[in-house]
Coordinates of C-alpha atoms in Angstrom, one line a residue:
M450 CA -58.7 -9.3 4.9
F451 CA -61.5 -6.8 4.0
D452 CA -59.9 -3.7 2.5
L453 CA -62.5 -1.0 1.7
R454 CA -59.9 1.2 0.0
S455 CA -58.9 -1.5 -2.4
I456 CA -62.5 -2.3 -3.2
V457 CA -63.3 1.4 -3.9
V458 CA -60.2 1.9 -6.0
G459 CA -60.9 -1.4 -7.9
I460 CA -64.4 -0.3 -8.7
I461 CA -63.1 3.0 -10.0
L462 CA -60.5 1.2 -12.2
M463 CA -63.2 -1.0 -13.8
L464 CA -65.5 2.0 -14.4
K465 CA -62.7 4.0 -16.0
K466 CA -61.7 1.2 -18.3
Y467 CA -65.1 -0.1 -19.4
T468 CA -67.5 2.9 -19.0
C469 CA -67.6 6.6 -19.8
I470 CA -67.4 7.3 -16.1
N471 CA -64.0 9.0 -15.5
I472 CA -63.0 9.4 -11.8
T473 CA -59.5 10.6 -11.0
I474 CA -57.6 8.4 -8.6
Y475 CA -55.2 10.3 -6.3
A476 CA -53.4 7.2 -5.2
D477 CA -51.1 4.5 -6.5
T478 CA -52.9 1.4 -7.7
T479 CA -51.8 -2.2 -6.9
D480 CA -52.6 -5.6 -8.2
E481 CA -54.9 -6.1 -5.2
D482 CA -57.0 -3.1 -6.4
Y483 CA -57.5 -4.8 -9.8
K484 CA -58.4 -8.1 -8.1
S485 CA -61.0 -6.3 -6.0
G486 CA -62.4 -4.5 -9.0
I487 CA -62.7 -7.6 -11.1
L488 CA -65.4 -8.9 -8.7
V489 CA -67.7 -6.0 -9.7
L490 CA -67.1 -6.3 -13.4
P491 CA -70.1 -8.7 -14.0
L492 CA -72.3 -6.3 -12.0
I493 CA -71.1 -3.3 -14.1
G494 CA -72.2 -5.4 -17.2
F495 CA -75.5 -6.0 -15.4
V496 CA -76.2 -2.3 -14.8
I497 CA -75.3 -1.5 -18.4
G498 CA -77.8 -4.1 -19.6
F499 CA -80.5 -3.0 -17.1
V500 CA -80.5 0.5 -18.5
A501 CA -80.7 -1.0 -22.0
F502 CA -83.7 -3.0 -20.8
F503 CA -85.6 0.2 -19.9
I504 CA -84.7 1.8 -23.3
A505 CA -86.1 -1.4 -24.9
G506 CA -89.4 -0.6 -23.3
L507 CA -89.9 2.1 -25.9
K508 CA -90.7 -0.7 -28.4
F509 CA -94.3 -0.1 -27.4
F510 CA -94.1 3.3 -29.1
Y511 CA -91.4 3.0 -31.8
D512 CA -90.2 0.6 -34.4
S513 CA -88.0 -2.2 -33.1
F514 CA -85.2 -1.4 -35.5
F515 CA -85.2 2.2 -34.3
I516 CA -85.0 0.9 -30.7
G517 CA -82.1 -1.4 -31.8
A518 CA -80.2 1.6 -33.2
L519 CA -80.9 3.6 -30.0
I520 CA -79.6 0.9 -27.8
L521 CA -76.6 0.4 -30.0
I522 CA -75.8 4.1 -29.7
Y523 CA -76.2 3.9 -25.9
L524 CA -73.9 0.9 -25.6
N525 CA -71.2 2.6 -27.6
I526 CA -71.4 5.8 -25.6
I527 CA -71.6 4.2 -22.2
T528 CA -68.6 1.9 -22.9
K529 CA -66.7 4.5 -24.9
S530 CA -66.6 1.8 -27.7
V531 CA -63.6 0.3 -25.8
N532 CA -64.7 -3.2 -26.6
I533 CA -65.3 -2.4 -30.3
K534 CA -61.9 -0.8 -30.5
G535 CA -60.4 -3.9 -28.9
T536 CA -62.2 -6.1 -31.4
Y537 CA -60.9 -4.0 -34.3
V538 CA -57.3 -4.3 -33.2
S539 CA -57.6 -8.0 -32.4
L540 CA -59.1 -8.9 -35.8
N541 CA -56.4 -7.0 -37.6
S542 CA -53.8 -8.9 -35.6
L543 CA -55.4 -12.4 -35.8
L544 CA -56.4 -12.2 -39.4
K545 CA -53.8 -10.2 -41.2
T546 CA -54.5 -9.1 -44.7
K547 CA -51.9 -8.7 -47.5
D548 CA -51.9 -4.9 -47.0
N549 CA -51.9 -4.4 -43.3
N550 CA -52.2 -0.6 -43.7
E551 CA -55.8 -1.0 -45.0
Q552 CA -56.9 -2.7 -41.8
V553 CA -59.7 -4.3 -43.8
T554 CA -60.3 -7.3 -41.5
G555 CA -61.0 -5.1 -38.4
M556 CA -63.3 -2.7 -40.3
I557 CA -65.3 -5.6 -41.8
G558 CA -65.5 -7.3 -38.4
I559 CA -66.8 -4.3 -36.4
I560 CA -69.3 -3.4 -39.2
L561 CA -70.7 -6.9 -39.1
I562 CA -70.9 -6.9 -35.3
N563 CA -72.7 -3.6 -35.3
L564 CA -75.1 -4.7 -38.0
L565 CA -75.8 -7.8 -35.9
Y566 CA -76.5 -5.7 -32.8
F567 CA -78.7 -3.4 -34.9
S568 CA -80.8 -6.2 -36.3
L569 CA -81.2 -8.4 -33.2
I570 CA -81.2 -6.0 -30.2
G571 CA -84.6 -4.7 -31.0
I572 CA -86.3 -8.1 -31.5
I573 CA -85.0 -10.4 -28.9
P574 CA -86.7 -10.5 -25.4
A575 CA -86.0 -7.3 -23.5
T576 CA -84.7 -9.3 -20.6
G577 CA -82.0 -10.6 -23.0
L578 CA -80.5 -7.1 -23.0
I579 CA -79.9 -7.4 -19.2
I580 CA -78.0 -10.6 -19.6
M581 CA -76.0 -9.7 -22.8
P582 CA -73.4 -7.4 -21.2
L583 CA -73.5 -9.5 -18.0
A584 CA -72.5 -12.5 -20.1
G585 CA -69.8 -10.6 -21.9
Y586 CA -68.0 -9.3 -18.8
S587 CA -68.5 -12.6 -16.9
N588 CA -67.1 -14.7 -19.7
L589 CA -64.0 -12.5 -19.9
I590 CA -63.3 -13.7 -16.3
I591 CA -64.4 -17.3 -16.9
L592 CA -62.2 -17.7 -20.0
S593 CA -59.1 -16.7 -18.1
F594 CA -59.2 -20.2 -16.7
I595 CA -59.3 -21.8 -20.1
I596 CA -56.7 -19.6 -21.9
K597 CA -53.2 -20.8 -21.3
S598 CA -51.5 -18.3 -23.5
N599 CA -49.3 -15.6 -22.0
K600 CA -51.7 -13.0 -20.3
E601 CA -49.1 -10.6 -19.0
D602 CA -50.1 -7.8 -21.3
T603 CA -53.8 -8.0 -20.3
S604 CA -55.3 -5.7 -17.7
V605 CA -58.0 -8.0 -16.3
M606 CA -57.4 -11.7 -17.2
K607 CA -53.9 -11.8 -15.7
H608 CA -55.4 -10.9 -12.3
C609 CA -58.2 -13.4 -12.4
E610 CA -58.2 -16.2 -9.7
K611 CA -60.4 -19.1 -9.0
Y612 CA -62.8 -17.1 -6.7
H613 CA -63.2 -14.5 -9.5
I614 CA -64.2 -17.3 -11.9
I615 CA -66.6 -18.9 -9.5
F616 CA -68.3 -15.6 -8.6
A617 CA -68.7 -14.6 -12.3
F618 CA -70.2 -18.0 -13.2
V619 CA -72.6 -18.0 -10.2
I620 CA -73.7 -14.4 -10.4
S621 CA -74.4 -14.6 -14.2
F622 CA -76.6 -17.7 -13.8
L623 CA -78.3 -16.4 -10.7
L624 CA -79.3 -13.1 -12.3
T625 CA -80.4 -14.9 -15.4
V626 CA -82.7 -17.1 -13.3
I627 CA -84.1 -14.1 -11.6
F628 CA -84.9 -12.1 -14.8
N629 CA -85.6 -14.8 -17.4
Y630 CA -84.9 -18.4 -16.5
R631 CA -85.4 -19.4 -20.2
L632 CA -82.2 -17.6 -21.1
I633 CA -80.1 -20.1 -19.1
I634 CA -79.9 -22.3 -22.2
S635 CA -78.6 -19.3 -24.3
L636 CA -76.1 -18.4 -21.6
S637 CA -74.9 -22.0 -21.1
L638 CA -74.5 -22.5 -24.9
T639 CA -72.6 -19.2 -25.2
Y640 CA -70.1 -20.1 -22.5
M641 CA -69.8 -23.6 -24.0
F642 CA -69.1 -22.5 -27.6
T643 CA -66.8 -19.6 -26.7
G644 CA -64.8 -22.0 -24.4
I645 CA -64.5 -24.6 -27.2
I646 CA -63.5 -22.0 -29.8
I647 CA -60.9 -20.3 -27.5
S648 CA -59.4 -23.6 -26.4
L649 CA -59.0 -24.7 -30.1
F650 CA -57.1 -21.5 -31.0
D651 CA -55.3 -20.9 -27.8
E652 CA -52.0 -22.4 -28.9
K653 CA -52.1 -20.4 -32.1
I654 CA -52.6 -17.1 -30.2
G655 CA -49.5 -17.5 -28.1
K656 CA -49.7 -14.2 -26.4
I657 CA -52.8 -12.1 -25.8
T658 CA -53.0 -8.4 -25.3
E659 CA -55.4 -6.0 -23.6
S660 CA -57.3 -5.5 -26.9
F661 CA -58.2 -9.2 -26.9
E662 CA -60.2 -8.7 -23.8
G663 CA -62.5 -6.4 -25.6
F664 CA -62.7 -8.9 -28.4
I665 CA -63.8 -11.6 -26.0
I666 CA -66.6 -9.4 -24.6
E667 CA -67.9 -8.4 -28.0
I668 CA -67.8 -12.0 -29.4
T669 CA -69.6 -13.3 -26.3
Q670 CA -72.3 -10.7 -26.5
A671 CA -72.8 -11.3 -30.3
L672 CA -73.0 -15.0 -29.8
F673 CA -75.5 -14.7 -27.0
L674 CA -77.7 -12.5 -29.2
I675 CA -77.6 -15.1 -32.1
I676 CA -78.4 -18.0 -29.8
T677 CA -81.1 -16.2 -28.0
Y678 CA -82.7 -15.1 -31.3
M679 CA -82.6 -18.7 -32.6
M680 CA -84.1 -20.0 -29.4
Y681 CA -87.1 -17.7 -29.7
L682 CA -87.7 -18.3 -33.4

């Protein structure tokens, strides 16, 4: 049944979690609210990427590496660095060092990811910036079907159902066709490789947490950048 209240609350929940937009909800939230909000998650990624696309237009006036740094700053501000923080926590958990207090693995991981963004964002096709966040948030939903580990401690993946997965898959490819059909190959390879990698390590993970969702988004975006760059060499 069409529930406008649930849709509105769901959108607000996703905005509060993945963007710097903070709207107070004066109502109790339910699982249905999260399920409604998940449907707009790929579209939130699309809007984030669309703004980055316009910032990339400044390449006509400034150096590409400066634009890459500018877009990187924008992405971290608009998302509150929530996905980077999730990546940091996940890497420290998955690849524990001898001295866990140093948190070396997480620090190295996020430095490498940010260096990757800095070096590639400014030189890939500008339309790739529209698809990059869209791919990240869509893949979070799509991979919920592949991951068999315990997802009870997640905030998005545990609520994903088949219609969420179908919508994320269709809308990501549809928008890619509209803005740059050549990026379909990059998007397909990104989904394929992340699916294979996750399925190989799924049993070793055992139980995933909320931070792992941010890790999936960042890894998807980074892989999409790499594949897109290689395709356009």
